């Protein structure tokens, strides 16, 4: 169960309205790697957690913080939209600054949300739950989380570079720091799981004798030219400590030609001439 | 530019048709973490790569292999659908085995694709490009790749457990091994980048003095109870080697109450009583 | 900002696992009118609220309760999935009960979420933010909320009828009661706004002299036969108290024939013969 | 069955082309609450109607009118796009007015539709049927309809404020008036159903003794601070006339801590340490 | 503007309810090539038509017929759902026939639509407008229409094969015949346009001297093995009568290696080692 | 299985960066009829092909070429984005040229992809597999392919008209020529199939005596006014050579009024008054 307090986790106050920037900022609220994504991802991983309580608690602690980040960004966007001059068509024809606002803002901020934040990205695409994963395997999921925080911080940093507003930059500098904390924390949690499961390959519980071991450490050079042969992924011991990478310059096909039998007549596929 | 050869990378031959299993197998072809996802993700990361050639080559080598995995799985699904008895309604009323097939298979395999594979998941949801990321930052993207291979291998393993067919299991054991190889390879590539960039926090190029450093290593306990305090994410040195985690049992709000000013009249939002 | 406590708002314990029912229950978690929808809708309406604080507080109170409902349903679904026998293919061939489970459950519950709840509906379609609205006009939005609670309670009631499990029915009876409370509450809030704005037609702030008043109370009979003429929507005073409904048995076209001019040549549309 | 006549229900003629405004106007054609939504929603509610004929007729009368509104808006958009100067790149470099058109219009209006309307919204997102509901319960659905007309009229009014073109404003003033008529009509129909079913809580047919009556009129203060206590939703008789609202300042958790049992080994979830 | 009459274009009466078949039939109502697709595609092509009136009329005639097909299929589906025994869980445990219904039907038909048709496909995926095209170029669009009628008729035929119900088969036999009519009609219209435009390559208005003529009739053998060389697409005169096909057994790359320059520092992409 | 070579099929080098044009060009990469669509459509038709090998080879030859077109366009877009000045907010305020770039480019090109191409269209909508079809019936599918190449070439031609950059125009002229080749090739393949199957109506394998033959050649005039009567679709022999078109000026309804029986009480639909 959850409680809300009215204070923001950190202040979200732009120095002045900027509807065009509000459109861009939507990316880190409702985009593929925005705050809604991490909020929903961590909450569902926590609700579904079947491992010991400290992992569930970890997930719900950070997940609950992310709801507060959603709140902060929604507030910031709403304030960037304050008094957007969407009725000033005539003035726009004369004043390039007004015109730039009208042309560059998201029209849905005026027409649909009435100068409020939306759960969409910077191109107006709605947030959807396929941005998230909760697989029940925590090592897999913490890697998803580390990736989400990496992409997320990268996007916030890019938005930081795109702003001149000290208020906006101040709010973003808080989120950038929290994303650093979270990257470090998922990294630490991953390390703990890899250590305890004594393997790095998800899932660690699948017996290796059941997989096609002969190809489990091969690197296949499917692109003409061999620049890829020089990296640590192509030679030397593999990170799991159980095999050596093998660089295969001319990877063979192990299978035969594909061939499918004709469909039954009641399917009405095209039949081979010989079957017509 | 690309060339195709008619041999499969590995054989894809079920011992007998099984349209119900074909439906399930769609998940690792056209689902969130299916083969189309890694194919498109690696190809686009490769096409967009602005770093040195060995990374582009790495990405396109593995990306090109993934096209072959798409081909293998599509072939396997088509064969599992061979002769699906979709016209046998009357017989189904008497024969529970036929009925189970008709009830459990994906109807689109009969109606839409004519007993062919589709680029959708096990619930018929179409593949879409938001499953992928190519950010231009390779450390972030290789983490996305490691996650994708982890989720992907986990799903293939689960499907392996759900099958009794030796032909299917043989094909899956090949994919499981290749996913092990790829997890190791992305892990090795990540390690190289972290070493070369001398940091683990993406993006490593953002000056730390610009972020709110005071909160960059805090763990906030937003969930009543302190089980989360016992993990390596809550105390001791952070993995980036630049700070110590701090566990905050009662995280404060740093910001003031959120308050938004009324919208202009031409927006037709609800105004506060005092403004009406 | 938000806090979490580990207790559920109400217990969510099925009497026994039922993976097929788990699939159905997803509808009211991640469907069009599921708990995620009301949670996100109320939170965003609250975050964006520019009217007086009591409305913002109302929205965030109920919105925060809905996060707890998401948690309850996720827990209930995970428990319905306990020990789903997805590896028992051979046994399924003999035991119709096992087969019914394997055929009727959502395969993603086994393959993707590892026996956890997903933020999708009963057909595996992902939740997306277009299910929600936060328009800034509270009278419009409270109507959206009343509708959401009406559709939502209807769906939970239907699911109640579809279950024989006393534990499930107990949990649903709690949600059904809360949805009654919320329907009453939005209804009361709507009444307050209609009274204060002295109108029922959203937005109440648009000057009626600017609309085409001649057609503002007409009912047009566009379907041959006049059954629709007998309802209160076709005659007598309109609910806004400002007009009388007029039933138009043979509604005319007020406009001319539509006709579009040819496109410029650089668009490469088909041109009329005379312009080629 | 349907017939078409070539006259528009009302004229749709802008005074001059305006491709940037055409982009915005797409919102009320193909957006979440655009004309396609109400057309499809009312038609499907009508086709599925199992209640008496006057309701079916009501739904199909208004649904059929909405097809005409789709036609009007499509025509208006196509005319706003007349002769869009999309080939004038060089001129754009010199003439800010041309540049503003090229930068602000939807590129798909030039590339995809050849200066025609599209069934998408103002951000290019396609219309989809999850915008609609036909539940079979008319009280629920008429509330959906009242909401749709409220959001729809609000959006058209906002677009009216954003235009200076008398032709556009004339067309919109017709739609604004019709939306007023429809809001009144759904309101009247809702009142009839509430009266006849002698209740306001959907579905009215669920026995109240089966729901958790103790919480059916509670308002829970989940947000610190008690502004919400002052509204009519928190005290006094509930609108259904069957209970009194109760304001609960510190809402308790009725349930225990959530706890999930470990998954079977064949699922490959992370197991608690004690089970490994 | 449109009018509705209450009679169906053709009767839609199953001999007995069949909720499982109702699920399948959704494909041709709300699927990729279902009746909603052709209805919306033809109506939008008609509304946007800038060519002479006979084409607009053709499009709106057939488009209006398709609304009636939507109505027929919605009615048929609702009737197939009559009295679906969704409350009979206990009985299902004993009666395999009831169980088959409950397991095989679309749960949303019970939970969401209350035994009504939905604007979704056989897997519950919502109809969306990206299934349609209205490009302004009628030759292109009539090809889209011919394709839609081909795929559509194929799907209806497959559903015909999957039914034993004489009532259902009767209704489908009507739709199959109308799809034959429409295939013939679009074929005839295509022939007229190809004749009048004296070319078959869309758009016919682009000057051929502006395209890379040297490759305009090549067939490239990108797949090892030359089975494709034996078809009429690889040799002989091209259908446009302006060139000869040329089979290129070993297609060359005309371009250089791809190489991208590094991104500016403020983008925070991975830089090549030499630029760090 | 597939191989990659590092050379592009044709050079993709703009004369100078143009981030605004990059946004537009996304349409033919990741849009409804972009290169990803034809790549995936042909590959899946090929993988699923159950007819003779020459058709499979044809499909995989062209499908493999389309991967190279995806690569070319991705490269072109990345180069158009070179050095996009997204950090120059202050300068933008003074320099309209910089401002036009910042306002007109896709913000995701800066925030998400780091100046790389995305698998989305010109409005930021993600590519999804519902853009494709592989039905198993080659005549149907080749019509889909002819349509895709027609819409695709039309869009590339429109983009050609929208550019002044000789490098861009050169690349597009190559794609325009290849699309001509492919239109001719699908046309030739269609002709072969129609000849061999001795019919043009898909599927040709359905017995015509099972369809409602009386309506199989009718043209119904559902739109008042008879302009449509003058085309070759309304009179004379049908293209399949088996019937004569019949123009029906006043098309009748063949069916009765639609009427649905009430739902069972456990569905909680609105009941007719008489059943309450």
PDB file of C-alpha atoms in Angstrom, chain C residues 18 20-21 23-25 27-28 32 96-97 100 103-104 121-123 125 151 154-156 158-159 161-164 221-227 250-254 258-263 265 268-274 276, chain E residues 1-7 23 46-53 55-56 86-91 99 102-103 105-108 110-115 121-126 135-139 193 196-197 203 205-207:
ATOM      1  CA  UNK C  18      -5.748 -21.386 -11.322  1.00  0.00           C
ATOM      2  CA  UNK C  20      -6.468 -19.997 -16.580  1.00  0.00           C
ATOM      3  CA  UNK C  21      -8.304 -17.594 -14.325  1.00  0.00           C
ATOM      4  CA  UNK C  23      -5.142 -14.949 -17.585  1.00  0.00           C
ATOM      5  CA  UNK C  24      -8.668 -13.575 -17.352  1.00  0.00           C
ATOM      6  CA  UNK C  25      -7.941 -11.485 -14.293  1.00  0.00           C
ATOM      7  CA  UNK C  27      -8.077  -7.671 -17.832  1.00  0.00           C
ATOM      8  CA  UNK C  28      -8.763  -5.647 -14.685  1.00  0.00           C
ATOM      9  CA  UNK C  32      -8.408  -0.660 -20.994  1.00  0.00           C
ATOM     10  CA  UNK C  96      -7.323 -33.531 -19.548  1.00  0.00           C
ATOM     11  CA  UNK C  97      -7.129 -31.321 -16.471  1.00  0.00           C
ATOM     12  CA  UNK C 100      -6.834 -27.613 -19.999  1.00  0.00           C
ATOM     13  CA  UNK C 103      -4.064 -24.803 -23.309  1.00  0.00           C
ATOM     14  CA  UNK C 104      -5.955 -22.079 -21.494  1.00  0.00           C
ATOM     15  CA  UNK C 121      -4.832  -7.369 -20.515  1.00  0.00           C
ATOM     16  CA  UNK C 122      -6.534 -10.778 -20.751  1.00  0.00           C
ATOM     17  CA  UNK C 123      -5.493 -11.087 -24.411  1.00  0.00           C
ATOM     18  CA  UNK C 125      -2.239  -6.615 -25.181  1.00  0.00           C
ATOM     19  CA  UNK C 151     -16.654   0.010 -16.793  1.00  0.00           C
ATOM     20  CA  UNK C 154     -18.746  -4.015 -14.446  1.00  0.00           C
ATOM     21  CA  UNK C 155     -15.703  -6.019 -15.469  1.00  0.00           C
ATOM     22  CA  UNK C 156     -14.824  -7.029 -11.913  1.00  0.00           C
ATOM     23  CA  UNK C 158     -18.288 -10.262 -14.483  1.00  0.00           C
ATOM     24  CA  UNK C 159     -15.066 -11.847 -13.258  1.00  0.00           C
ATOM     25  CA  UNK C 161     -19.448 -14.411 -11.687  1.00  0.00           C
ATOM     26  CA  UNK C 162     -16.774 -16.428 -13.487  1.00  0.00           C
ATOM     27  CA  UNK C 163     -15.068 -17.717 -10.336  1.00  0.00           C
ATOM     28  CA  UNK C 164     -15.902 -20.382  -7.783  1.00  0.00           C
ATOM     29  CA  UNK C 221     -33.061  10.661 -37.175  1.00  0.00           C
ATOM     30  CA  UNK C 222     -30.381   9.240 -39.472  1.00  0.00           C
ATOM     31  CA  UNK C 223     -31.688   5.696 -39.154  1.00  0.00           C
ATOM     32  CA  UNK C 224     -34.873   4.830 -41.005  1.00  0.00           C
ATOM     33  CA  UNK C 225     -37.703   4.207 -38.536  1.00  0.00           C
ATOM     34  CA  UNK C 226     -38.464   6.402 -35.558  1.00  0.00           C
ATOM     35  CA  UNK C 227     -38.045   4.306 -32.426  1.00  0.00           C
ATOM     36  CA  UNK C 250     -35.642  13.763 -42.014  1.00  0.00           C
ATOM     37  CA  UNK C 251     -32.420  15.574 -41.285  1.00  0.00           C
ATOM     38  CA  UNK C 252     -31.221  17.691 -44.200  1.00  0.00           C
ATOM     39  CA  UNK C 253     -27.700  18.270 -45.423  1.00  0.00           C
ATOM     40  CA  UNK C 254     -26.757  21.874 -44.723  1.00  0.00           C
ATOM     41  CA  UNK C 258     -17.808  17.985 -51.364  1.00  0.00           C
ATOM     42  CA  UNK C 259     -15.343  18.728 -54.110  1.00  0.00           C
ATOM     43  CA  UNK C 260     -11.578  18.966 -53.904  1.00  0.00           C
ATOM     44  CA  UNK C 261      -9.270  20.743 -56.296  1.00  0.00           C
ATOM     45  CA  UNK C 262      -6.486  18.792 -57.999  1.00  0.00           C
ATOM     46  CA  UNK C 263      -3.137  18.498 -56.258  1.00  0.00           C
ATOM     47  CA  UNK C 265       1.968  18.108 -60.018  1.00  0.00           C
ATOM     48  CA  UNK C 268       2.039  12.952 -57.996  1.00  0.00           C
ATOM     49  CA  UNK C 269      -1.599  12.345 -57.095  1.00  0.00           C
ATOM     50  CA  UNK C 270      -3.927  11.129 -59.815  1.00  0.00           C
ATOM     51  CA  UNK C 271      -5.103  14.181 -61.715  1.00  0.00           C
ATOM     52  CA  UNK C 272      -8.527  14.580 -63.307  1.00  0.00           C
ATOM     53  CA  UNK C 273      -8.439  13.748 -67.017  1.00  0.00           C
ATOM     54  CA  UNK C 274      -8.839  17.388 -67.920  1.00  0.00           C
ATOM     55  CA  UNK C 276      -3.344  15.615 -67.378  1.00  0.00           C
TER      56      UNK C 276
ATOM     57  CA  UNK E   1     -23.693  12.459 -45.282  1.00  0.00           C
ATOM     58  CA  UNK E   2     -25.003   9.010 -44.472  1.00  0.00           C
ATOM     59  CA  UNK E   3     -28.297   7.283 -43.718  1.00  0.00           C
ATOM     60  CA  UNK E   4     -28.915   3.951 -42.062  1.00  0.00           C
ATOM     61  CA  UNK E   5     -31.689   1.437 -42.611  1.00  0.00           C
ATOM     62  CA  UNK E   6     -32.375  -1.287 -40.122  1.00  0.00           C
ATOM     63  CA  UNK E   7     -32.287  -4.209 -42.512  1.00  0.00           C
ATOM     64  CA  UNK E  23     -13.326 -15.440 -31.554  1.00  0.00           C
ATOM     65  CA  UNK E  46     -13.142   8.755 -51.372  1.00  0.00           C
ATOM     66  CA  UNK E  47     -13.179  11.738 -49.007  1.00  0.00           C
ATOM     67  CA  UNK E  48      -9.660  12.686 -50.167  1.00  0.00           C
ATOM     68  CA  UNK E  49     -10.243  12.069 -53.883  1.00  0.00           C
ATOM     69  CA  UNK E  50      -8.992  14.944 -56.050  1.00  0.00           C
ATOM     70  CA  UNK E  51      -9.556  13.173 -59.371  1.00  0.00           C
ATOM     71  CA  UNK E  52     -12.813  13.189 -61.344  1.00  0.00           C
ATOM     72  CA  UNK E  53     -16.150  12.429 -59.645  1.00  0.00           C
ATOM     73  CA  UNK E  55     -13.652   7.694 -58.957  1.00  0.00           C
ATOM     74  CA  UNK E  56     -14.844   9.406 -55.805  1.00  0.00           C
ATOM     75  CA  UNK E  86     -19.253 -18.103 -18.704  1.00  0.00           C
ATOM     76  CA  UNK E  87     -20.549 -18.565 -15.171  1.00  0.00           C
ATOM     77  CA  UNK E  88     -20.428 -22.334 -15.259  1.00  0.00           C
ATOM     78  CA  UNK E  89     -17.007 -23.001 -13.793  1.00  0.00           C
ATOM     79  CA  UNK E  90     -18.087 -25.942 -11.696  1.00  0.00           C
ATOM     80  CA  UNK E  91     -19.931 -27.549 -14.530  1.00  0.00           C
ATOM     81  CA  UNK E  99     -14.738 -26.391 -20.660  1.00  0.00           C
ATOM     82  CA  UNK E 102     -14.603 -21.436 -21.698  1.00  0.00           C
ATOM     83  CA  UNK E 103     -11.025 -22.211 -22.605  1.00  0.00           C
ATOM     84  CA  UNK E 105     -13.362 -18.226 -26.350  1.00  0.00           C
ATOM     85  CA  UNK E 106     -11.945 -14.733 -26.148  1.00  0.00           C
ATOM     86  CA  UNK E 107     -12.301 -13.735 -22.481  1.00  0.00           C
ATOM     87  CA  UNK E 108     -12.930 -10.135 -23.495  1.00  0.00           C
ATOM     88  CA  UNK E 110     -17.395 -11.981 -21.653  1.00  0.00           C
ATOM     89  CA  UNK E 111     -15.541  -9.438 -19.541  1.00  0.00           C
ATOM     90  CA  UNK E 112     -15.322  -6.375 -21.770  1.00  0.00           C
ATOM     91  CA  UNK E 113     -18.017  -6.448 -24.446  1.00  0.00           C
ATOM     92  CA  UNK E 114     -20.749  -8.351 -22.632  1.00  0.00           C
ATOM     93  CA  UNK E 115     -21.275 -10.817 -25.501  1.00  0.00           C
ATOM     94  CA  UNK E 121      -8.878  -9.326 -34.511  1.00  0.00           C
ATOM     95  CA  UNK E 122      -8.921 -13.013 -33.596  1.00  0.00           C
ATOM     96  CA  UNK E 123      -6.073 -12.511 -31.145  1.00  0.00           C
ATOM     97  CA  UNK E 124      -7.604  -9.482 -29.433  1.00  0.00           C
ATOM     98  CA  UNK E 125      -5.371  -6.964 -31.168  1.00  0.00           C
ATOM     99  CA  UNK E 126      -7.200  -3.689 -31.790  1.00  0.00           C
ATOM    100  CA  UNK E 135      -2.228   8.108 -50.960  1.00  0.00           C
ATOM    101  CA  UNK E 136      -3.972  10.363 -53.414  1.00  0.00           C
ATOM    102  CA  UNK E 137      -2.546   8.287 -56.250  1.00  0.00           C
ATOM    103  CA  UNK E 138      -5.410   6.104 -57.388  1.00  0.00           C
ATOM    104  CA  UNK E 139      -3.366   3.547 -59.279  1.00  0.00           C
ATOM    105  CA  UNK E 193      -5.876   3.861 -65.079  1.00  0.00           C
ATOM    106  CA  UNK E 196      -5.041   6.171 -69.523  1.00  0.00           C
ATOM    107  CA  UNK E 197      -1.684   6.881 -67.893  1.00  0.00           C
ATOM    108  CA  UNK E 203       3.830   7.069 -60.096  1.00  0.00           C
ATOM    109  CA  UNK E 205       4.367  11.010 -63.694  1.00  0.00           C
ATOM    110  CA  UNK E 206       7.995  10.824 -62.617  1.00  0.00           C
ATOM    111  CA  UNK E 207      10.402  11.493 -65.517  1.00  0.00           C
TER     112      UNK E 207
END
